Structures are given as C-alpha cells and as structure tokens.
C-alpha cells in the first residue's frame, strides 16, 4: 500500500543505535555517499512529482519513497534537524517526518519534531497516525512520548481497518507496547472492522507473550463476526502453545473442542489441519468426565462418529479430503480416521459421501482407502449424482469401476443419470475432458443417452453452462468448443 500504510517493521528495529551511527554522516565522504546513494530511486518509486521533485532536498527525496530506507532517513534527519531551512511540516500523502521517525523508533528526533510543530494527531492518507506506527514497530518510548502529548489517542482507530494502537501492538507481538497501552487505559474489547479484538490478533499470529499480559482480562471470550474467539483462532493457526495459555484464563465453555465458527471450523479440526495429535489428546482428555482413565482411542472413536461441522454437516473425513493441501498429510489423516472408525459413507446435508469429495478433489491415493473400508460406489446425492459424475481423473474412475463385478455392472454404472438426465459422459464432454470421455466410452457409456433437454453427451460439448455449482466445491463450468472431430463418439457406438 502506498503512503502511510503500516509496513511489517524491520527485523531488529528495537536495537539501540550507537553514537557512531547517528554522528557518522559527516565523518567521511564515503559515509555521505552511502547515505545519498540510498536515497536515490527510480522516478516511479517516488511519491513526489513535477516541480516538487526538482526542489526536494535529499531528506525529502528519501522520505518520499513508497518504502523509505529508514536507516538513511535517521542519518539525514540527524544532520538536518537543527537546520533552519528544514520544513518540519513536509508530508507526502499525509505521511510526515513524525510518522517516519516513530517507525524508526528515534525518541529524540520525535521529540524535536514535536517541538518544531509536527502534529501528533495527524493521520496520513490511509488514516494512520504516528501512534499506530510506533505501536506496530515495537517502540514503547516513542509510544509513551506521543501519548504524553495527547492521551486521547490511546484508543484512536485508524482509517483502514478501525484498528487501535493496541491492535497493532498485539498483531506484531510487541509485548512492551501492549503493557504500556494497557497501563494507560487501552480498551481490550474494542473491535476492528472485522469484529476482532487485540487478543484475537495476538492469538491468530501466535504471540504467547502478549496473551500472557492480557490473559487476566474478562474480554478474552469475545467473538468476531465469523464467531471466532481467540482460542479457536490459535488452534486453527496451529499455535497450540497459545491455545494452552488461553485455556488457563478462559472458562471451560469458551475452550470447547467443538466450538464452531460460521464456516464450521473447530479446535478439533485445527489439530487435524496441523497434524497435532498430542493437542487433540489434550482437548479430548480435558472434556472427558472420566479424565485420563478412559482410553484415548475410545474417546477418539466417539468423537469421530459425532463431530460434525458447519451448515453442510461435514465430518472430519469430508474436511480432510476437501481442505488438506498436502497430499501425504491428507492420506495419513484419512487412513487414521478410517482406522479409528470413521464412517466412509457419512453424508453431508446434500447427501454426499467422502467418496464424492475424494473423486472431485483428485485424491487418487485416498480412493483405495475409502473403498477398502466399505465406501458405497452406488451412493447418490440429492441431485442423483454418483461419485463417477464428480470424477475428473481416469485413475480414480478405474479404481471405482474395479469394485464392480462384471462388465454389465460397469456399463450400467457408467450410464446412471442424475436428476437432470446427465450421465457421467455428459459431464465429461461438457468439461471437454477427452481422457475421461474416452475411458467412459471404452467401458460402455452410451453415446446416444439423452438428458432432460434431449441432448446427447456430444452435444454438451458446445455448452458453457455450469456443470456443478456446489458452495464448498470449486465451481465447474462447461469447457466450450471441444477441438475434436464432430463424430468423435461414432468410434465407440
């Protein structure tokens, strides 16, 4: 973002700078050249234009970069701060010298700029004040200086996300700034434009030190617009050390393993998402009335059979097949769930089994696991589709058909029509899927089968209509013109 958008603070931004650093600008020609070179930029990188660019001093040129070199700025500002020609009110897109020195963490320069007339409440074009920048950068002494000038900025919201200085300090894990802000009266329950509190920001980004500071507050239970609380966010991001910290301060009802946000994410799903069975064990043992005396395996089996998520009533098998990007992790989790008693024929609200999801998501390695544990290939969803309608990989189709006894059974299965009269071949043609169409025709799919509109599979080739429009699956559209002979199906008739 241009102008005053808060940037990720520099690594080591709180390191104390020695006298040599501040005084070195006039020590040697080489040092001066180094500083001046660092202020140069391509014209497109500068926020000054026209005559302003021609008249700009080296300090103003350095300050006008979209991403200024902060160390060079400090050196230049040290050299110019007592120069009578310095314009302390210089700004680019609302960003002042005070914004930049607050980002650098230079208390002395910030104090001098305030004495020269820089306004501590001035916001840049993105709505950020110096107090937001100091909090994000982790500069408590700068933050104290600014608040001493105007205490009313303690809960000042920015113009971008309605975040306060406390939100930014928590977001970047600035524990000392968090302590300072709380001591000065910052509100822990103030919400940003997403409905998130500062503790939620800390939990999401894994800042345990911040959570320890805010832990005794009664505001940790608050939820954002998506029904996330700090505990759920820490689990979903894999910050289980933060989850453990939060459990010490939150009531049992707020750290339930089955608490769901609007999408259906739960702490239990977080443990599967991040492959952390140790924390899954902690969650389940804490909620087990019998404590650790009950076998963990029995508790897991009970949980797997009853844990449904979201408006579509996904079970853990559905979610793993849908959302685990790593193929090896997905295979491992599916194998674990099936061996622990997960139902391979569990249904969503629209009657889809895990086999449907695995077929659509091209989970080739997971298909044999599901089939070996009794997945029903003949199952149909509420629209009359079989798993074959959703299959986009020939290897998966081959594994599914291999479970059928004979060629007649396979031929019948290939010609099952859904509620719109479409068979798997109609779907393959509408996707312009040459390999799948060839496979289905080879195994007995009828090229003359008509759907409810009277169209044969080959006639669906010209369609760009939506084939599947299911909220939790990637939208599949028709492929348009299929570059193949018009009489393609005649070779299989």
Coordinates of C-alpha atoms in Angstrom, one line a residue:
X1 CA 0.0 0.0 0.0
X2 CA 1.2 3.5 -0.8
X3 CA 1.8 6.3 1.5
X4 CA 1.3 5.7 5.2
X5 CA 0.2 2.1 5.1
X6 CA 1.7 0.4 8.1
X7 CA 4.5 -1.9 7.0
X8 CA 6.0 -5.0 8.6
X9 CA 8.5 -3.5 11.0
X10 CA 12.2 -4.1 10.3
X11 CA 13.8 -7.0 12.0
X12 CA 15.8 -5.8 15.0
X13 CA 14.0 -2.4 14.9
X14 CA 14.4 -2.1 18.7
X15 CA 18.2 -2.4 18.6
X16 CA 19.9 0.6 20.2
X17 CA 21.8 2.7 17.8
X18 CA 25.2 3.9 18.9
X19 CA 26.6 7.4 18.7
X20 CA 28.7 6.5 15.8
X21 CA 25.6 5.6 13.8
X22 CA 24.0 9.0 14.5
X23 CA 27.1 11.1 14.1
X24 CA 28.7 9.3 11.2
X25 CA 27.1 11.3 8.4
X26 CA 29.8 13.9 8.3
X27 CA 32.7 11.7 9.3
X28 CA 33.8 10.6 5.9
X29 CA 33.0 11.2 2.3
X30 CA 32.3 7.5 1.9
X31 CA 29.6 7.6 4.5
X32 CA 27.9 10.6 3.0
X33 CA 27.9 9.0 -0.4
X34 CA 26.4 5.8 1.0
X35 CA 23.5 7.8 2.6
X36 CA 22.9 9.8 -0.6
X37 CA 23.0 6.7 -2.8
X38 CA 20.4 5.0 -0.5
X39 CA 18.1 7.9 -1.1
X40 CA 18.1 7.5 -4.9
X41 CA 15.2 5.8 -6.5
X42 CA 13.6 5.2 -9.9
X43 CA 11.2 8.0 -10.6
X44 CA 8.3 5.6 -10.4
X45 CA 9.2 4.7 -6.7
X46 CA 8.9 8.3 -5.6
X47 CA 5.7 9.9 -4.4
X48 CA 6.9 13.4 -5.3
X49 CA 6.2 14.7 -8.8
X50 CA 7.0 17.7 -11.1
X51 CA 8.5 20.8 -9.5
X52 CA 8.3 19.3 -6.0
X53 CA 10.7 16.6 -7.1
X54 CA 13.1 19.1 -8.6
X55 CA 13.2 21.2 -5.5
X56 CA 13.4 18.4 -3.0
X57 CA 16.3 18.0 -0.6
X58 CA 18.0 14.7 0.0
X59 CA 15.9 14.2 3.1
X60 CA 12.7 14.9 1.3
X61 CA 13.7 12.6 -1.5
X62 CA 14.4 9.8 1.0
X63 CA 11.1 10.5 2.8
X64 CA 9.1 10.4 -0.4
X65 CA 9.9 6.8 -1.3
X66 CA 7.0 4.4 -1.0
X67 CA 9.2 2.2 1.2
X68 CA 11.8 4.6 2.6
X69 CA 15.3 3.4 3.8
X70 CA 14.8 4.0 7.5
X71 CA 18.5 3.9 8.5
X72 CA 19.3 6.5 5.8
X73 CA 16.4 8.6 7.0
X74 CA 17.7 8.7 10.5
X75 CA 21.1 9.8 9.4
X76 CA 19.7 12.5 7.1
X77 CA 17.3 13.7 9.8
X78 CA 20.1 13.9 12.4
X79 CA 22.1 16.1 10.0
X80 CA 19.1 18.3 9.2
X81 CA 17.1 18.6 12.4
X82 CA 18.7 21.8 13.5
X83 CA 19.0 23.3 10.1
X84 CA 16.8 26.5 9.9
X85 CA 15.8 25.5 6.3
X86 CA 14.2 22.3 7.4
X87 CA 10.5 22.2 6.8
X88 CA 9.1 20.2 9.7
X89 CA 5.6 20.2 8.1
X90 CA 6.8 18.3 4.9
X91 CA 4.5 15.4 4.1
X92 CA 3.8 13.0 1.2
X93 CA 0.3 11.6 1.0
X94 CA -0.2 12.7 4.6
X95 CA 2.9 10.9 5.9
X96 CA 5.0 13.3 7.9
X97 CA 8.5 13.1 9.3
X98 CA 7.0 12.3 12.7
X99 CA 5.4 9.1 11.2
X100 CA 8.8 8.1 9.8
X101 CA 10.8 8.8 13.0
X102 CA 8.1 6.9 15.0
X103 CA 8.6 4.0 12.7
X104 CA 12.4 4.2 13.2
X105 CA 11.9 4.4 17.0
X106 CA 14.0 7.5 17.4
X107 CA 12.6 9.2 20.6
X108 CA 15.0 12.2 20.4
X109 CA 14.1 13.0 16.8
X110 CA 10.4 12.5 17.5
X111 CA 10.6 14.9 20.5
X112 CA 12.4 17.5 18.5
X113 CA 10.0 17.3 15.6
X114 CA 7.1 17.8 18.0
X115 CA 8.9 20.9 19.4
X116 CA 9.2 22.2 15.8
X117 CA 5.5 21.9 15.3
X118 CA 4.7 18.4 14.0
X119 CA 1.2 17.4 15.0
X120 CA 1.0 14.1 16.8
X121 CA -2.6 13.5 15.7
X122 CA -2.0 14.0 12.0
X123 CA -3.1 11.0 10.0
X124 CA -1.8 10.0 6.6
X125 CA -4.0 9.3 3.6
X126 CA -4.6 5.8 4.9
X127 CA -5.7 7.0 8.3
X128 CA -2.6 6.0 10.3
X129 CA -1.3 8.3 13.0
X130 CA 2.3 8.2 14.4
X131 CA 0.9 6.4 17.4
X132 CA -0.2 3.4 15.3
X133 CA 3.2 3.3 13.6
X134 CA 5.1 3.3 16.9
X135 CA 2.9 0.5 18.3
X136 CA 3.4 -1.6 15.3
X137 CA 7.1 -1.1 15.3
X138 CA 7.5 -2.0 18.9
X139 CA 8.9 1.3 20.2
X140 CA 7.4 1.8 23.7
X141 CA 9.4 5.0 24.4
X142 CA 8.2 6.7 21.2
X143 CA 4.7 5.5 22.1
X144 CA 4.9 7.0 25.6
X145 CA 6.2 10.3 24.1
X146 CA 3.2 10.5 21.7
X147 CA 0.7 9.6 24.4
X148 CA 2.2 12.1 26.8
X149 CA 1.5 14.7 24.2
X150 CA -2.1 13.6 23.6
X151 CA -3.6 10.9 25.9
X152 CA -6.8 10.8 23.9
X153 CA -5.0 8.8 21.2
X154 CA -4.9 5.7 23.4
X155 CA -7.9 4.2 21.6
X156 CA -7.6 6.0 18.3
X157 CA -8.9 4.0 15.3
X158 CA -7.1 4.1 12.0
X159 CA -8.8 4.8 8.8
X160 CA -8.1 1.5 7.2
X161 CA -9.5 -1.3 9.5
X162 CA -10.6 0.7 12.6
X163 CA -7.6 -0.8 14.4
X164 CA -6.2 0.9 17.5
X165 CA -2.6 1.1 18.7
X166 CA -3.3 -1.9 20.9
X167 CA -4.5 -3.9 17.9
X168 CA -1.2 -3.2 16.1
X169 CA 1.0 -3.9 19.1
X170 CA -0.8 -7.3 19.6
X171 CA -0.7 -8.1 15.9
X172 CA 3.1 -7.8 15.8
X173 CA 3.7 -9.3 19.2
X174 CA 5.0 -6.0 20.8
X175 CA 4.6 -7.1 24.4
X176 CA 6.2 -4.0 26.0
X177 CA 3.9 -1.7 23.9
X178 CA 0.9 -3.8 24.9
X179 CA 1.8 -3.4 28.6
X180 CA 2.3 0.3 28.2
X181 CA -1.0 0.7 26.4
X182 CA -3.0 -1.3 28.9
X183 CA -1.4 0.7 31.8
X184 CA -2.6 3.9 30.0
X185 CA -6.2 2.6 29.7
X186 CA -6.4 1.0 26.3
X187 CA -9.6 -1.0 25.7
X188 CA -9.2 -4.7 25.2
X189 CA -12.8 -5.0 24.0
X190 CA -12.5 -2.5 21.2
X191 CA -13.3 -4.2 17.8
X192 CA -11.8 -3.5 14.4
X193 CA -13.8 -3.5 11.2
X194 CA -13.7 -7.3 11.2
X195 CA -15.1 -7.5 14.7
X196 CA -11.7 -8.7 16.1
X197 CA -10.1 -7.7 19.4
X198 CA -6.4 -7.2 20.1
X199 CA -6.2 -10.6 21.9
X200 CA -7.6 -12.3 18.8
X201 CA -4.9 -10.7 16.7
X202 CA -2.2 -12.0 19.1
X203 CA -3.8 -15.5 19.1
X204 CA -4.0 -15.6 15.3
X205 CA -0.3 -14.7 14.9
X206 CA 0.9 -16.8 17.8
X207 CA 2.2 -14.2 20.2
X208 CA 2.1 -16.0 23.5
X209 CA 3.9 -13.2 25.4
X210 CA 1.0 -10.8 24.6
X211 CA -1.6 -13.3 25.6
X212 CA 0.0 -13.7 29.0
X213 CA -0.2 -10.0 29.5
X214 CA -3.9 -9.7 28.5
X215 CA -4.8 -13.1 30.0
X216 CA -6.5 -11.9 33.1
X217 CA -8.9 -9.7 31.2
X218 CA -12.5 -10.7 31.1
X219 CA -12.6 -9.8 27.4
X220 CA -10.9 -12.9 26.0
X221 CA -14.2 -14.6 25.4
X222 CA -15.4 -12.1 22.8
X223 CA -16.1 -13.4 19.3
X224 CA -15.6 -11.7 15.9
X225 CA -18.1 -11.5 13.0
X226 CA -17.3 -15.1 12.0
X227 CA -17.9 -16.4 15.5
X228 CA -14.2 -17.0 16.1
X229 CA -12.8 -16.5 19.6
X230 CA -9.1 -16.2 20.5
X231 CA -8.9 -19.9 21.5
X232 CA -10.3 -21.1 18.2
X233 CA -8.1 -18.8 16.1
X234 CA -5.0 -20.1 17.9
X235 CA -6.0 -23.7 17.2
X236 CA -6.8 -23.1 13.5
X237 CA -3.4 -21.4 13.0
X238 CA -1.5 -24.2 14.7
X239 CA -0.4 -22.0 17.7
X240 CA -1.1 -24.6 20.3
X241 CA 1.2 -23.1 22.9
X242 CA -1.1 -20.0 22.7
X243 CA -4.1 -22.3 23.0
X244 CA -2.6 -23.8 26.2
X245 CA -2.1 -20.3 27.6
X246 CA -5.6 -19.2 26.8
X247 CA -7.1 -22.3 28.4
X248 CA -5.6 -21.1 31.7
X249 CA -7.7 -17.9 31.6
X250 CA -10.9 -18.8 29.7
X251 CA -13.9 -20.7 31.2
X252 CA -14.4 -24.2 30.1
X253 CA -17.3 -23.2 27.9
X254 CA -15.1 -21.0 25.8
X255 CA -12.4 -23.6 25.1
X256 CA -14.8 -26.3 24.0
X257 CA -13.3 -28.6 21.3
X258 CA -16.5 -28.4 19.4
X259 CA -16.9 -24.6 19.3
X260 CA -17.6 -23.7 15.7
X261 CA -17.2 -20.5 13.6
X262 CA -19.6 -19.8 10.8
X263 CA -17.7 -22.0 8.4
X264 CA -17.7 -24.9 10.7
X265 CA -14.1 -24.8 11.8
X266 CA -13.5 -26.2 15.3
X267 CA -10.4 -26.7 17.6
X268 CA -10.5 -30.4 16.8
X269 CA -10.3 -29.6 13.1
X270 CA -7.3 -27.3 13.9
X271 CA -5.4 -30.3 15.3
X272 CA -6.1 -32.3 12.1
X273 CA -5.2 -29.4 9.9
X274 CA -1.8 -29.1 11.6
X275 CA -1.2 -32.8 12.3
X276 CA -1.0 -32.4 16.1
X277 CA -2.5 -35.4 17.8
X278 CA -0.8 -34.6 21.0
X279 CA -3.0 -31.5 21.4
X280 CA -6.0 -33.4 20.2
X281 CA -5.4 -35.7 23.1
X282 CA -5.3 -32.7 25.5
X283 CA -8.6 -31.4 24.1
X284 CA -10.4 -34.7 24.5
X285 CA -9.0 -35.6 27.9
X286 CA -9.9 -32.2 29.3
X287 CA -13.5 -32.7 28.2
X288 CA -13.7 -36.4 29.2
X289 CA -15.7 -36.8 32.5
X290 CA -13.5 -39.8 33.4
X291 CA -10.3 -37.9 32.9
X292 CA -7.2 -39.8 31.7
X293 CA -8.5 -43.1 33.0
X294 CA -10.6 -43.6 29.8
X295 CA -8.6 -45.0 26.9
X296 CA -7.8 -42.2 24.4
X297 CA -8.6 -44.5 21.4
X298 CA -12.2 -44.9 22.7
X299 CA -12.6 -41.2 23.2
X300 CA -11.3 -40.6 19.6
X301 CA -13.8 -43.1 18.1
X302 CA -16.7 -41.5 19.9
X303 CA -15.6 -38.0 18.7
X304 CA -15.1 -39.1 15.1
X305 CA -18.5 -40.5 14.9
X306 CA -20.3 -37.5 16.4
X307 CA -18.2 -34.5 15.3
X308 CA -20.0 -32.6 12.5
X309 CA -19.0 -29.2 11.2
X310 CA -20.7 -26.3 9.6
X311 CA -24.0 -25.9 7.8
X312 CA -23.3 -28.9 5.5
X313 CA -22.6 -31.2 8.4
X314 CA -19.2 -32.2 7.3
X315 CA -17.5 -35.0 9.2
X316 CA -13.7 -35.0 9.6
X317 CA -13.3 -37.2 6.6
X318 CA -15.0 -34.7 4.4
X319 CA -12.9 -31.8 5.7
X320 CA -9.6 -33.6 5.3
X321 CA -10.4 -34.6 1.7
X322 CA -11.6 -31.0 1.0
X323 CA -9.1 -28.8 2.6
X324 CA -5.7 -30.6 3.3
X325 CA -3.5 -29.3 0.5
X326 CA -0.6 -31.7 1.3
X327 CA -1.4 -35.0 -0.4
X328 CA 0.7 -37.0 2.0
X329 CA -0.9 -35.4 5.0
X330 CA -4.3 -35.9 3.6
X331 CA -3.6 -39.6 3.0
X332 CA -2.2 -40.0 6.5
X333 CA -5.3 -38.3 8.1
X334 CA -7.8 -40.3 6.0
X335 CA -6.1 -43.5 6.9
X336 CA -6.1 -42.6 10.6
X337 CA -9.7 -41.6 10.6
X338 CA -10.8 -44.8 8.8
X339 CA -8.8 -47.0 11.1
X340 CA -10.3 -45.2 14.1
X341 CA -13.9 -45.9 13.0
X342 CA -14.9 -43.0 10.7
X343 CA -17.9 -43.8 8.6
X344 CA -16.8 -44.0 4.9
X345 CA -20.4 -43.4 3.9
X346 CA -21.2 -40.4 6.1
X347 CA -23.5 -38.0 4.4
X348 CA -23.5 -34.2 4.2
X349 CA -26.8 -32.3 4.2
X350 CA -26.8 -32.7 0.4
X351 CA -26.2 -36.4 0.7
X352 CA -22.6 -36.5 -0.5
X353 CA -20.2 -39.1 0.9
X354 CA -16.4 -38.8 1.3
X355 CA -16.1 -40.8 -1.9
X356 CA -17.8 -37.9 -3.8
X357 CA -15.3 -35.4 -2.3
X358 CA -12.3 -37.5 -2.9
X359 CA -13.3 -38.1 -6.5
X360 CA -13.8 -34.4 -7.2
X361 CA -10.6 -33.3 -5.4
X362 CA -8.5 -35.9 -7.3
X363 CA -7.4 -37.7 -4.1
X364 CA -6.1 -40.7 -6.1
X365 CA -4.2 -42.3 -3.2
X366 CA -7.2 -41.9 -0.8
X367 CA -9.7 -43.7 -3.1
X368 CA -8.4 -47.3 -2.3
X369 CA -8.6 -46.4 1.5
X370 CA -12.2 -45.5 1.2
X371 CA -13.1 -48.4 -1.0
X372 CA -11.3 -50.9 1.2
X373 CA -13.3 -49.6 4.2
X374 CA -16.6 -50.1 2.5
X375 CA -17.3 -46.9 0.7
X376 CA -20.5 -47.4 -1.4
X377 CA -19.9 -46.6 -5.1
X378 CA -23.6 -46.8 -5.8
X379 CA -24.5 -44.0 -3.4
X380 CA -26.2 -41.0 -5.0
X381 CA -26.5 -37.4 -3.7
X382 CA -29.7 -35.3 -3.5
X383 CA -29.2 -34.4 -7.2
X384 CA -28.9 -38.0 -8.3
X385 CA -25.2 -37.9 -9.0
X386 CA -22.9 -40.8 -8.3
X387 CA -19.2 -40.4 -7.4
X388 CA -18.4 -41.1 -11.1
X389 CA -20.2 -37.8 -12.1
X390 CA -17.7 -36.0 -9.9
X391 CA -14.6 -37.9 -11.1
X392 CA -12.1 -35.9 -13.0
X393 CA -9.2 -38.3 -13.0
X394 CA -9.1 -41.5 -15.1
X395 CA -7.2 -43.4 -12.4
X396 CA -10.0 -42.7 -9.9
X397 CA -12.7 -43.8 -12.3
X398 CA -10.7 -47.0 -13.0
X399 CA -10.5 -47.8 -9.2
X400 CA -14.2 -47.2 -8.7
X401 CA -15.2 -49.4 -11.7
X402 CA -12.8 -52.1 -10.5
X403 CA -15.1 -52.7 -7.5
X404 CA -17.9 -53.8 -9.7
X405 CA -18.3 -57.5 -10.5
X406 CA -18.6 -57.6 -14.3
X407 CA -18.7 -55.6 -17.5
X408 CA -22.5 -55.3 -17.4
X409 CA -22.4 -53.8 -13.9
X410 CA -19.7 -51.3 -15.1
X411 CA -21.8 -50.4 -18.2
X412 CA -24.8 -49.8 -16.1
X413 CA -22.9 -47.7 -13.6
X414 CA -21.4 -45.5 -16.4
X415 CA -24.9 -44.8 -17.6
X416 CA -26.5 -43.7 -14.4
X417 CA -28.4 -40.5 -15.0
X418 CA -28.8 -37.7 -12.4
X419 CA -31.9 -35.7 -11.8
X420 CA -31.2 -33.6 -15.0
X421 CA -30.7 -36.8 -17.0
X422 CA -27.0 -36.3 -17.3
X423 CA -24.7 -39.3 -17.2
X424 CA -21.0 -39.2 -16.4
X425 CA -20.3 -38.9 -20.1
X426 CA -22.4 -35.8 -20.4
X427 CA -20.3 -34.2 -17.6
X428 CA -17.0 -35.3 -19.2
X429 CA -18.0 -33.8 -22.6
X430 CA -19.2 -30.6 -21.0
X431 CA -15.8 -30.2 -19.4
X432 CA -14.0 -31.0 -22.7
X433 CA -12.3 -33.9 -20.8
X434 CA -11.0 -36.1 -23.7
X435 CA -9.4 -38.7 -21.5
X436 CA -12.4 -39.2 -19.3
X437 CA -14.8 -39.4 -22.3
X438 CA -12.6 -42.0 -23.9
X439 CA -12.4 -44.0 -20.7
X440 CA -16.2 -44.0 -20.2
X441 CA -17.0 -44.9 -23.8
X442 CA -14.5 -47.7 -23.6
X443 CA -16.3 -49.1 -20.5
X444 CA -19.8 -49.0 -22.0
X445 CA -21.1 -45.4 -21.6
X446 CA -23.9 -44.8 -24.1
X447 CA -23.0 -42.0 -26.6
X448 CA -26.7 -41.7 -27.5
X449 CA -28.0 -41.2 -23.9
X450 CA -30.2 -38.1 -23.8
X451 CA -30.6 -35.8 -20.8
X452 CA -33.7 -33.9 -19.7
X453 CA -33.1 -31.4 -22.5
X454 CA -32.8 -34.1 -25.1
X455 CA -29.1 -33.6 -25.6
X456 CA -26.7 -36.4 -26.2
X457 CA -23.2 -36.3 -24.5
X458 CA -21.5 -35.0 -27.6
X459 CA -24.0 -32.1 -27.9
X460 CA -22.9 -30.9 -24.4
X461 CA -19.6 -30.1 -25.9
X462 CA -20.8 -26.7 -27.0
X463 CA -22.2 -25.7 -23.6
X464 CA -20.6 -23.3 -21.3
X465 CA -23.3 -23.8 -18.6
X466 CA -22.3 -24.5 -15.1
X467 CA -22.0 -28.3 -14.6
X468 CA -21.7 -28.3 -10.8
X469 CA -22.3 -25.3 -8.6
X470 CA -21.8 -26.5 -5.1
X471 CA -20.9 -24.0 -2.4
X472 CA -18.0 -26.0 -0.9
X473 CA -16.5 -27.3 -4.2
X474 CA -14.7 -25.4 -6.9
X475 CA -17.2 -24.3 -9.5
X476 CA -17.0 -26.4 -12.6
X477 CA -18.1 -24.8 -15.9
X478 CA -18.6 -26.2 -19.4
X479 CA -15.5 -26.2 -21.5
X480 CA -16.9 -24.6 -24.6
X481 CA -15.9 -25.7 -28.1
X482 CA -14.1 -29.1 -27.9
X483 CA -11.3 -29.3 -30.5
X484 CA -12.0 -32.8 -31.8
X485 CA -13.8 -34.5 -34.7
X486 CA -17.6 -33.9 -34.6
X487 CA -18.2 -37.6 -35.0
X488 CA -15.9 -38.5 -32.0
X489 CA -18.5 -40.8 -30.4
X490 CA -19.1 -42.8 -33.6
X491 CA -15.9 -44.7 -33.0
X492 CA -17.4 -46.1 -29.8
X493 CA -21.0 -46.6 -30.8

